[in-house]
Coordinates of C-alpha atoms in Angstrom, one line a residue:
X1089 CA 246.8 32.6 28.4
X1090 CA 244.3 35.5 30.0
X1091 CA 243.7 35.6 33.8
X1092 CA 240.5 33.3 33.2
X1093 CA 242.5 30.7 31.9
X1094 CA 241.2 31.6 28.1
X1095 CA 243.4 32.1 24.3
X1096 CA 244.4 35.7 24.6
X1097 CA 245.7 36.8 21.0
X1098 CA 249.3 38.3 21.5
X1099 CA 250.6 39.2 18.4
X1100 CA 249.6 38.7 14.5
X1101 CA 251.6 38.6 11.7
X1102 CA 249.5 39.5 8.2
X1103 CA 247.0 42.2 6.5
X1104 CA 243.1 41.4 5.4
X1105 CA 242.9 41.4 1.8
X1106 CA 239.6 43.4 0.2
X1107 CA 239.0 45.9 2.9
X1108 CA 239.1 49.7 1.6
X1109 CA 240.4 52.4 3.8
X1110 CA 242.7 49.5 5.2
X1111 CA 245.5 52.1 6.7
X1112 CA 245.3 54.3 9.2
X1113 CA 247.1 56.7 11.8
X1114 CA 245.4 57.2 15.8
X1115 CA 249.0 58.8 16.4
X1116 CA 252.7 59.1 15.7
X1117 CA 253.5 55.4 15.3
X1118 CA 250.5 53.9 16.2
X1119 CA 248.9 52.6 13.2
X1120 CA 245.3 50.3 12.6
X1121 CA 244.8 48.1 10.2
X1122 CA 242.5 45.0 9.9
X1123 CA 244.1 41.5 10.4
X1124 CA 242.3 38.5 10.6
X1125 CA 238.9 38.7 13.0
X1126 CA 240.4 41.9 14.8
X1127 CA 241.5 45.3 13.7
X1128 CA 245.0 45.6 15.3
X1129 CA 246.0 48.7 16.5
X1130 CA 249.6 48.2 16.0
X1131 CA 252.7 50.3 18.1
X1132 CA 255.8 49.9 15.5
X1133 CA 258.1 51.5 18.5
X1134 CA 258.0 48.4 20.9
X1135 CA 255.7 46.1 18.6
X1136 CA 252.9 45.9 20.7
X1137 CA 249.8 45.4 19.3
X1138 CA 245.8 45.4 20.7
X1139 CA 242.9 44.2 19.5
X1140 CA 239.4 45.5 18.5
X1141 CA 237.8 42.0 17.9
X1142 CA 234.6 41.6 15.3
X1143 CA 231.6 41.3 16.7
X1144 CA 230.1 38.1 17.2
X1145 CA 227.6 38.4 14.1
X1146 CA 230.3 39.5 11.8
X1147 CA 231.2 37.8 9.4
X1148 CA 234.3 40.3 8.0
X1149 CA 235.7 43.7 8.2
X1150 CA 234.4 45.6 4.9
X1151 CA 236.4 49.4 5.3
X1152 CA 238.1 51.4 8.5
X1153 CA 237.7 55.0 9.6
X1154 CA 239.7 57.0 12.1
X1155 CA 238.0 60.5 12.7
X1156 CA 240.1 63.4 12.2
X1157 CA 240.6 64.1 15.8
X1158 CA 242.0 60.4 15.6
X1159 CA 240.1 60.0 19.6
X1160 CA 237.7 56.9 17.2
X1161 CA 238.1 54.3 15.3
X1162 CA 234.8 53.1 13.1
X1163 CA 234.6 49.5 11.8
X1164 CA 232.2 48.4 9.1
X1165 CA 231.8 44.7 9.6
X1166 CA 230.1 42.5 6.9
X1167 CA 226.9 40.2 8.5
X1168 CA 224.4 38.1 7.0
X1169 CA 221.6 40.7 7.4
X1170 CA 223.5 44.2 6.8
X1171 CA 225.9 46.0 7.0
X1172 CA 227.0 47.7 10.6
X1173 CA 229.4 49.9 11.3
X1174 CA 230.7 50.2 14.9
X1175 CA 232.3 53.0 16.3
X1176 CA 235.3 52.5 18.9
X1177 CA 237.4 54.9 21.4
X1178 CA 241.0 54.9 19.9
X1179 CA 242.6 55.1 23.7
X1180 CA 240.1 52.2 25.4
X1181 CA 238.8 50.5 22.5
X1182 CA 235.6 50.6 23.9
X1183 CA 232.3 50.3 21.8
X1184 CA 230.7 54.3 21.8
X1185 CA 228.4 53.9 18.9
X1186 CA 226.8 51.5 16.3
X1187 CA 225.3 52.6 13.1
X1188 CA 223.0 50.0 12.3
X1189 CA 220.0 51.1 9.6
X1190 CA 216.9 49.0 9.8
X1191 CA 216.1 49.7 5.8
X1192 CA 219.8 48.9 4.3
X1193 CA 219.5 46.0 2.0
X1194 CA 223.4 45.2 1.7
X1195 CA 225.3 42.9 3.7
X1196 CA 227.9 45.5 3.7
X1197 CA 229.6 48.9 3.6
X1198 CA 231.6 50.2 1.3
X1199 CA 232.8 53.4 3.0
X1200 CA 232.8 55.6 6.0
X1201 CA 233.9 58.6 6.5
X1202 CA 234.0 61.4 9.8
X1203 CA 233.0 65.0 9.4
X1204 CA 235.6 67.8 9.8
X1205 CA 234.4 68.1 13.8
X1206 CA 232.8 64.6 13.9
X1207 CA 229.9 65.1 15.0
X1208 CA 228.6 63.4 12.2
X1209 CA 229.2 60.5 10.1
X1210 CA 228.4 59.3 6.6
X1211 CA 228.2 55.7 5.5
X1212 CA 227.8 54.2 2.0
X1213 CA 226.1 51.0 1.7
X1214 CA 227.5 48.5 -1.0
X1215 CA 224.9 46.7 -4.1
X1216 CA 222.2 46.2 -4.2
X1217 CA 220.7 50.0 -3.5
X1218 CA 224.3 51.5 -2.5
X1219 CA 222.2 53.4 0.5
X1220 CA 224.2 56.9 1.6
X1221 CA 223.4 57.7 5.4
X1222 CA 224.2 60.7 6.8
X1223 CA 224.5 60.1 11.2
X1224 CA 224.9 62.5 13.7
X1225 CA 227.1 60.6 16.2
X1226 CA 227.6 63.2 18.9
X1227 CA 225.5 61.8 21.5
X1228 CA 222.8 59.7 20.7
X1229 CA 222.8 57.6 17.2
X1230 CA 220.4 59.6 14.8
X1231 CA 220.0 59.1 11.2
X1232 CA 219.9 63.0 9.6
X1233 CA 219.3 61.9 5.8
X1234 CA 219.5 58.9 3.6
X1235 CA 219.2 58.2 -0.1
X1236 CA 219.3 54.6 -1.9
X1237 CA 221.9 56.0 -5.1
X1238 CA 221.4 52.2 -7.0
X1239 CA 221.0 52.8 -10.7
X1240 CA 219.2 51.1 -13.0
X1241 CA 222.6 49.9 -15.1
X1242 CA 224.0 48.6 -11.7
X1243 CA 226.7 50.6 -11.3
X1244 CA 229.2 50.2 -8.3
X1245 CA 229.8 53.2 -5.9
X1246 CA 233.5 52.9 -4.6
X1247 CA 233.3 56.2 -1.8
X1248 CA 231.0 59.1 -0.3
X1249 CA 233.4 61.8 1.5
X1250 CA 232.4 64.7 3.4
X1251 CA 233.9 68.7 2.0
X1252 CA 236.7 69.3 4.8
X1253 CA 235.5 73.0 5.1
X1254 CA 231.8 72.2 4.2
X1255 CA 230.3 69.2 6.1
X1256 CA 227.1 70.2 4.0
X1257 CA 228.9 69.1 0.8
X1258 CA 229.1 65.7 -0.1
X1259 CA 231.3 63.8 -2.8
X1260 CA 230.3 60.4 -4.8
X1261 CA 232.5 58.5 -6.7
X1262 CA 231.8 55.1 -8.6
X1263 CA 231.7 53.3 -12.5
X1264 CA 230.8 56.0 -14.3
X1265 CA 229.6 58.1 -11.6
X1266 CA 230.8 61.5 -10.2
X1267 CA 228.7 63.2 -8.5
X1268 CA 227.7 66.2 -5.8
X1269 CA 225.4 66.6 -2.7
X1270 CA 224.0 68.9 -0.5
X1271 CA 222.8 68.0 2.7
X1272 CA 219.5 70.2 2.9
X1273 CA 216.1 69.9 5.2
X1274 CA 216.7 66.5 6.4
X1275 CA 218.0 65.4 2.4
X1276 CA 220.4 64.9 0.1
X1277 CA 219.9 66.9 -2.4
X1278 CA 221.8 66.4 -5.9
X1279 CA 224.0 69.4 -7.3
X1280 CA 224.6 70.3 -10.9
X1281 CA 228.3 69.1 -12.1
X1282 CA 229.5 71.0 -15.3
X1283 CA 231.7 68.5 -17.1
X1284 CA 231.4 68.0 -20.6
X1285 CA 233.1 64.6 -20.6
X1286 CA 232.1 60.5 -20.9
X1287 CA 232.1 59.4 -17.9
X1288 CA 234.7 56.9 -17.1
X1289 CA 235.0 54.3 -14.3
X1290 CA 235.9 57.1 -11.3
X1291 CA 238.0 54.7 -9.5
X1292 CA 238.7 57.0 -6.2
X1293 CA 238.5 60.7 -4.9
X1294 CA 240.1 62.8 -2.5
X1295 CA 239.0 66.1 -1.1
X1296 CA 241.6 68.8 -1.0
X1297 CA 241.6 72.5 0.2
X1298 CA 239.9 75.6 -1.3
X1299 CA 236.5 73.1 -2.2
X1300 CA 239.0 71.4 -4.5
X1301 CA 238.5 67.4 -5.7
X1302 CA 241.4 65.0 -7.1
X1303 CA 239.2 62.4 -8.7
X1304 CA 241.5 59.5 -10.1
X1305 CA 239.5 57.7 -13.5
X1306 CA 240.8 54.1 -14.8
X1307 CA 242.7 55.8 -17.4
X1308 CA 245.0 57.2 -14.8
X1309 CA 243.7 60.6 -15.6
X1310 CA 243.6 63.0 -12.3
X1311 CA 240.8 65.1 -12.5
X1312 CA 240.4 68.3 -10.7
X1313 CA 237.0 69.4 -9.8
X1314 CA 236.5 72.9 -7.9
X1315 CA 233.0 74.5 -6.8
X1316 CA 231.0 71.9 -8.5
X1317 CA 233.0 72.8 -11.7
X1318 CA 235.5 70.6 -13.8
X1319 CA 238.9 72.8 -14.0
X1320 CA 241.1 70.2 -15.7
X1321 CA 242.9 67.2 -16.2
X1322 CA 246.2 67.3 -14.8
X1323 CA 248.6 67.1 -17.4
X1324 CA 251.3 65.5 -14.9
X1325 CA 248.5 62.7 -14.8
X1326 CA 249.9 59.3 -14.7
X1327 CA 249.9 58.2 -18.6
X1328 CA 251.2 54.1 -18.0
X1329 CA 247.7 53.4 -18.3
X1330 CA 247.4 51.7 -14.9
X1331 CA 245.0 51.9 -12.5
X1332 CA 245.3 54.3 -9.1
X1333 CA 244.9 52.7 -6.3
X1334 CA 244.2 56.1 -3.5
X1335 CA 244.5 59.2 -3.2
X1336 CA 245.5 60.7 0.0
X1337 CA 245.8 64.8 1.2
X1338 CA 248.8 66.7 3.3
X1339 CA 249.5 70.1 3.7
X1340 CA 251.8 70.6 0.5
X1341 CA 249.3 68.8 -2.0
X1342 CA 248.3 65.2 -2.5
X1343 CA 250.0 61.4 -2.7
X1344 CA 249.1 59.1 -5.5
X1345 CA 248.7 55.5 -5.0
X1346 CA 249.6 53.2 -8.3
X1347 CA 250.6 50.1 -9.2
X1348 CA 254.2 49.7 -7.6
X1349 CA 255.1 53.3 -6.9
X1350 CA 253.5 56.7 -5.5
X1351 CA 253.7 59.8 -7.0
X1352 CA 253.8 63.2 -5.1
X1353 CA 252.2 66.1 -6.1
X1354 CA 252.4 69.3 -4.7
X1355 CA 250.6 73.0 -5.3
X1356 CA 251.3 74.9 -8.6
X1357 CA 252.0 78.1 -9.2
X1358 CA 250.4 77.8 -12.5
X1359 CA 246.5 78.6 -11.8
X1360 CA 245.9 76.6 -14.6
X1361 CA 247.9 73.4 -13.6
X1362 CA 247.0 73.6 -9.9
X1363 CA 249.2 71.2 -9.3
X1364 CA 252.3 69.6 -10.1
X1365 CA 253.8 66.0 -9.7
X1366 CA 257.4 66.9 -8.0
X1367 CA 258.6 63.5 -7.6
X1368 CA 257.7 59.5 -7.6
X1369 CA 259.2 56.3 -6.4
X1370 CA 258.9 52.8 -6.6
X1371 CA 258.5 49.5 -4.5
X1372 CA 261.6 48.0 -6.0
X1373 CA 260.9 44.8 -4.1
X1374 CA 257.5 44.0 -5.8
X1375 CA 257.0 46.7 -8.8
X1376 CA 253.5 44.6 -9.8
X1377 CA 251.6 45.1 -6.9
X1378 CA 248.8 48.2 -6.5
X1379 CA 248.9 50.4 -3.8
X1380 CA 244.8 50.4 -2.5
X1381 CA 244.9 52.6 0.5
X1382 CA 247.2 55.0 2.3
X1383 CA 247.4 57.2 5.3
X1384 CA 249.8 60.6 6.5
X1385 CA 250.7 60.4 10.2
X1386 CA 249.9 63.4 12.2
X1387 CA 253.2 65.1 11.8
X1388 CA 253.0 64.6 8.2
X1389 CA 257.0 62.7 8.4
X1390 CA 255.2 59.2 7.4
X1391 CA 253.5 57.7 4.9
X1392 CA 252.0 54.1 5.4
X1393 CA 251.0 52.2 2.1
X1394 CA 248.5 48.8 1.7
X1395 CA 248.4 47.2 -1.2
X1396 CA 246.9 44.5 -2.9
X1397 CA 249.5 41.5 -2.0
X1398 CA 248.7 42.2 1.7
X1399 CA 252.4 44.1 3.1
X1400 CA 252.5 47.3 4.7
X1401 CA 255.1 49.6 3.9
X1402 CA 256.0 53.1 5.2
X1403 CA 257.8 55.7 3.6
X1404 CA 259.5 58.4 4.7
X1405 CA 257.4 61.7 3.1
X1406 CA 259.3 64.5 4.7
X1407 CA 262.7 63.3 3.2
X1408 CA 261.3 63.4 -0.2
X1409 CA 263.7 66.4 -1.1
X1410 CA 267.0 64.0 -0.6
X1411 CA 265.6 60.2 -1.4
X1412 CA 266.8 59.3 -4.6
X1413 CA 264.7 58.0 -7.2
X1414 CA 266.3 54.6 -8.1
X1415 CA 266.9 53.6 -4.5
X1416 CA 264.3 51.1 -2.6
X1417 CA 262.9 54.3 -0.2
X1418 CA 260.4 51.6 1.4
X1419 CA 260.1 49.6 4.4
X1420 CA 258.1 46.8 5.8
X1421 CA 256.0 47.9 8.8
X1422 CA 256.1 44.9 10.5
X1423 CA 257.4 42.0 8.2
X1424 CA 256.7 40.3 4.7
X1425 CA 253.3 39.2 5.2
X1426 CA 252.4 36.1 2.8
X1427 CA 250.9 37.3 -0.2
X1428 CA 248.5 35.8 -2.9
X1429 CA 249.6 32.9 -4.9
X1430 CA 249.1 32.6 -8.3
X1431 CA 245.6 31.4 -7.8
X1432 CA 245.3 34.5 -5.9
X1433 CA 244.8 32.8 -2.9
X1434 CA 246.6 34.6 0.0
X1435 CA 245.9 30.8 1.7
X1436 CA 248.4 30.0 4.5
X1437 CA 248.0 26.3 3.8
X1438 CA 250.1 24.9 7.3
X1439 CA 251.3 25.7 10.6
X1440 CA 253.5 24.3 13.6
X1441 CA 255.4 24.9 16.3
X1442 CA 258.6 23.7 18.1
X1443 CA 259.2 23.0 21.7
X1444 CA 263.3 24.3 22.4
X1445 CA 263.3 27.4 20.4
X1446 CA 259.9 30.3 20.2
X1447 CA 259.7 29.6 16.7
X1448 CA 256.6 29.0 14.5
X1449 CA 256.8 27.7 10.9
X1450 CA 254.0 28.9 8.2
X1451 CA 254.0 28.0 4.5
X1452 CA 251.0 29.2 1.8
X1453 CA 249.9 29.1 -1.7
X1454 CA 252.2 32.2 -2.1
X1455 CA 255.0 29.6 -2.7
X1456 CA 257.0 30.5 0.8
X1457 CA 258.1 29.0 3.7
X1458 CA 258.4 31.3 6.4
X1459 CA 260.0 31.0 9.8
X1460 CA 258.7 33.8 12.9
X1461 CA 259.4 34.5 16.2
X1462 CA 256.7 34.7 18.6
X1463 CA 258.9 36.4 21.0
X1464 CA 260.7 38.8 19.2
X1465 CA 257.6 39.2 16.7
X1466 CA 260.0 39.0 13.6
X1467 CA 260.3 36.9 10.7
X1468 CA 263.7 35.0 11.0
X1469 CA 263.5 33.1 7.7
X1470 CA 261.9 33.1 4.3
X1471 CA 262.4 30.9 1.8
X1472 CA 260.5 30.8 -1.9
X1473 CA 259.8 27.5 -3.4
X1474 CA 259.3 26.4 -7.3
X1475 CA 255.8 25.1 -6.3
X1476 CA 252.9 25.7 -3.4
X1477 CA 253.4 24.4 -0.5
X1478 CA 250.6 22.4 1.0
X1479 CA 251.7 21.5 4.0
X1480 CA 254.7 21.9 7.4
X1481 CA 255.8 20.5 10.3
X1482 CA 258.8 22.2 12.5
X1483 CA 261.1 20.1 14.1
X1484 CA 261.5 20.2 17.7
X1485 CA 264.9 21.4 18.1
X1486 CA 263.8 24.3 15.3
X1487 CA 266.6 23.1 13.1
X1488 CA 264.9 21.5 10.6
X1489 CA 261.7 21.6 8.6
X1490 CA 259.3 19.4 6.5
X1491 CA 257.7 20.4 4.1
X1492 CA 254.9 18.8 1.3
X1493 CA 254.0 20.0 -2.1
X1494 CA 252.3 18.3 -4.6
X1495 CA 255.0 16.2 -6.2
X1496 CA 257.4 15.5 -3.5
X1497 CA 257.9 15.9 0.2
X1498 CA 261.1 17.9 1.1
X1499 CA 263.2 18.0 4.5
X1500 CA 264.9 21.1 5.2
X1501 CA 267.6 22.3 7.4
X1502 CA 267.5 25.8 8.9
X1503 CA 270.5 27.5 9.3
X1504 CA 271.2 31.0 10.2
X1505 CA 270.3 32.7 6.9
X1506 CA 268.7 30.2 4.9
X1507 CA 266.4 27.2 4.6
X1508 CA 268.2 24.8 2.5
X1509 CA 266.4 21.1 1.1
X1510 CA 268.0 18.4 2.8
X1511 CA 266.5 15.4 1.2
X1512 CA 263.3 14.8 -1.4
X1513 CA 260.8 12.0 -0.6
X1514 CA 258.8 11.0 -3.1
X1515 CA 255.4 10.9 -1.8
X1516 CA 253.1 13.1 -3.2
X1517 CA 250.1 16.1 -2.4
X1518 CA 251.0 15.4 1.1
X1519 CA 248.6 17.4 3.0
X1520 CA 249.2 16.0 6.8
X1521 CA 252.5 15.4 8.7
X1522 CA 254.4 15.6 11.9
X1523 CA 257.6 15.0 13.9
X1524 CA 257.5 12.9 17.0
X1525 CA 258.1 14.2 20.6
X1526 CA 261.9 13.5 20.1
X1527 CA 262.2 14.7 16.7
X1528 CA 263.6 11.0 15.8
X1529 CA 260.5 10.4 13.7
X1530 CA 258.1 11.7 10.9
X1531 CA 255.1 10.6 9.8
X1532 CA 253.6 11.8 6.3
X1533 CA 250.5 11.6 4.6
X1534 CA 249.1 10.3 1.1
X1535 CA 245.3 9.9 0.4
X1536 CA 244.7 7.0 3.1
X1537 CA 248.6 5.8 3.7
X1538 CA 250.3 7.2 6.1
X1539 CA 254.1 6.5 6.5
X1540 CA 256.6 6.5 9.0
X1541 CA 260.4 8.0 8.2
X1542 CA 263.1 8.7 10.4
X1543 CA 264.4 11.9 10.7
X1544 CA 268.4 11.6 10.4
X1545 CA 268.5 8.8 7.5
X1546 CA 265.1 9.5 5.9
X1547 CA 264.4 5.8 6.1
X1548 CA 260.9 4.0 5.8
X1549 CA 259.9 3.0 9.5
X1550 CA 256.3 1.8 8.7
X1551 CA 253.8 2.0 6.6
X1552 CA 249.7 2.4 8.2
X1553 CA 247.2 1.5 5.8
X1554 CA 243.6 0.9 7.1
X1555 CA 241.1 4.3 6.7
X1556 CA 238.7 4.1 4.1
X1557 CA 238.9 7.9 4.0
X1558 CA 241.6 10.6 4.0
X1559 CA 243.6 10.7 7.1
X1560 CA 243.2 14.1 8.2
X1561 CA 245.2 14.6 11.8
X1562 CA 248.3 12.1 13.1
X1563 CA 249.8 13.0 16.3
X1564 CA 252.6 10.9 17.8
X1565 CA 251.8 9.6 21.5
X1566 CA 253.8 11.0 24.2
X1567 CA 256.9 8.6 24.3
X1568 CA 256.5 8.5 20.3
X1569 CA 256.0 4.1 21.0
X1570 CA 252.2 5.2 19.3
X1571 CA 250.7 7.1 16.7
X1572 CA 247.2 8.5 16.6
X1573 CA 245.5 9.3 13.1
X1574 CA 241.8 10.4 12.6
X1575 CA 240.4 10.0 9.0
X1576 CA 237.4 11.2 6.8
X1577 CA 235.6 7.3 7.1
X1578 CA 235.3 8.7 10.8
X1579 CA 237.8 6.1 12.1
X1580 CA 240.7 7.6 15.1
X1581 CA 243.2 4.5 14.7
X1582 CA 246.4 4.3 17.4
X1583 CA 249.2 2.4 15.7
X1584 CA 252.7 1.1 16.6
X1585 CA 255.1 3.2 15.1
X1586 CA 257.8 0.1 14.4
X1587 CA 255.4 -2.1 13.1
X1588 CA 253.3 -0.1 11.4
X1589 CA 250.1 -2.5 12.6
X1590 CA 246.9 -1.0 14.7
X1591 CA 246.8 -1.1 18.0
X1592 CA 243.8 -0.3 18.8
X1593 CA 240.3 2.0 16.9
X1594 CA 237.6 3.9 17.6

């Protein structure tokens, strides 16, 4: 609770899925990343984390940007009218700016992105006219130049990314689209490309030193542009045919983000090569998943990865000379988040609590049944199930667990390193249940039914039968005598757990 009395949120425990730019460094250890309605600026030292909440109208976080002198931290937040993007301090977490044009027509941004001294910003709206703003965010909010870049086969533009050492000099990457600006008398003004190519779905960019680009195609082909010229494709290029994820700079060359592994490269000394890839490694634990964004800590000792199944990992880039290859070289920031099911659903489906231990049981469509500590801010437990899991309830001793799926109900006991099935009810797509006060008694839910078991022989108690709708909520009445159920029909019935018959309706 806050001083006033009011939900203050302590710690969370996942990733937002479909936000680009997702990962990001304020400092050494201190890392931001978007989690439910908040971007969480996370501490992974002592596991503190704070909270940069959405704006009221929002109704989701679309990319993140940290400036290069990592002192703010800009959010672009989806709403029903357009896309905004608010600019925070990194220290107080205090609103500075908001970039909010009156003529955008999306409901979103696809990227943002600080100037080398930012003291100006540039944001790129999403479909339908994929508007590129250029703001100078020193002191007051001005808009310097803007250009709608929709074409008439409506292609999407992924990123817009200022020149490091030219803030004049503007990159644009999309399906089939790679292309140059120049920021001249209050315009954007388009630059000649020579590439003799078909253009290919330019699935992300990166700007490296000398006025050099790493622009990544679907192929997997890593193209170098330099001076508004195309040098060459990278023979190193990745040739499995998969998709990269992200590109992301350091001093000794650039990191490649693919599907279950990064690969480093670093400066040739072949001028015709430019560079060289020196080294890659895998996500042993979950080779299938794509790596979307990353970010290089300040001291350049740390890489931290997002990918598509929602974990954060960190690896450790300035070991890179002594890792070996075949070993698992990452680790969770925080924890194993739940991932998308097989509906690609990253759904956590239920959610309870327990009274003697600080223990909070989850379960999702990701097929797990996970067990955290609130205090501690760990996960204890994981356990992966044959089917999804639609529904939990912990006990209130924390030693055991119920859990539904769609063909049975199971009870579980939780022991130090495992969550092990106790006994198998058949009662099926049980989407409601709950242990009584005591923990001698569950209740479970099918359709309209609702039935009463207890807990130690997994015996009927009672059987309730009287909504015309599905029962939704049932709560067991302090002393566990009653039970309270609230239904679809609208009816809240209180019913004697022994007997089963209503005691009284609403």
């Amino acid at each position: 609770m806050g001083d006033s009395g009011s939900l203050k949120c302590q710690h969370i425990f996942g990733l937002t899925g479909g936000v680009r730019s997702a990962v990001h460094f304020v400092d050494e250890g201190v890392h931001v990343f978007p989690a439910g309605a908040s971007t969480v600026v996370y501490r992974s030292d002592t596991r503190e984390m704070d909270f940069i909440p959405m704006t009221a109208e929002a109704l989701g976080i679309s990319t993140l940007c940290v400036s290069p002198n990592r002192r703010f931290i800009a959010v672009a937040e989806k709403t029903a009218e357009r896309g905004i993007v608010n600019i925070y301090d990194s220290s107080t977490f205090r609103r500075r700016k908001m970039l909010n044009h009156p003529e955008l027509e999306s409901k979103s941004i696809n990227h943002v992105a600080f100037s080398a001294d930012t003291k100006q910003c540039l944001t790129l709206g999403a479909d339908p006219d994929y508007m590129m703003t250029l703001w100078n965010v020193e002191k007051a909010v001005k808009i310097m130049a803007s250009l709608k870049l929709a074409s008439p086969n409506g292609a999407e533009l992924y990123k817009a990314d200022f020149c490091p050492n030219d803030p004049t000099v503007i990159c644009v990457t999309g399906f089939q689209v790679l292309r140059f600006f120049r920021v001249l008398e209050g315009g954007f003004r388009p630059v000649t490309l020579t590439i003799k190519r078909e253009p290919q779905d330019y699935t992300c960019q990166c700007w490296l030193p000398e006025d050099r680009v790493v622009v990544a195609a679907d192929s997997g082909e890593l193209l170098i542009v330099e001076n508004f010229e195309f040098k060459c494709v990278l023979s190193s290029s990745p040739t499995d045919g998969k998709k990269v994820g992200c590109i992301v700079a350091y001093s000794k060359g650039f990191v490649v983000g693919g599907t279950g592994c990064i690969r480093i490269y670093e400066k040739s000394d072949d001028s015709r090569e430019f560079y060289k890839l020196t080294k890659s490694f895998q996500i042993k634990t979950n080779p299938s998943c794509l790596i979307t964004s990353m970010s290089v800590s300040p001291s350049e000792d740390v890489l931290i990865c997002g990918s598509n199944d929602h974990q954060l990992y960190t690896f450790s880039l300035s070991n890179t000379d002594i890792l070996k290859d075949d070993a698992n070289n990452f680790d969770l920031l925080v924890a194993p988040f739940h991932s998308p099911g097989q509906s690609t659903s990253p759904k956590i489906t239920g959610l309870d609590t327990c009274i003697w231990k600080p223990l909070v049981a989850s379960c999702g469509l990701d097929r797990t049944v996970r067990v955290w500590n609130y205090v501690e801010k760990t996960l204890e437990l994981m356990k992966t199930f044959e089917e999804e899991a639609l529904s939990i309830a912990l006990h209130p001793s924390g030693l055991y667990v119920l859990v539904g799926f769609n063909s049975r109900v199971r009870l579980c006991s939780i022991l130090m390193d495992d969550i092990r099935p106790v006994r198998d009810l058949s009662v099926k797509q049980c989407k409601q249940m709950a242990f009584s006060n005591g923990g001698q008694y569950f209740a479970v839910v099918h359709n309209t039914t609702v039935q009463v078991y207890g807990t130690y022989s997994c015996e009927l108690v009672s059987t309730m039968r009287g909504h015309n709708g599905k029962v939704r909520s049932v709560v067991f009445k302090e002393g566990d005598k009653s039970l309270l159920t609230c239904g679809l029909d609208g009816g809240v019935f209180v019913w004697n757990v022994i007997s089963g018959a209503k005691e009284s309706e609403d």
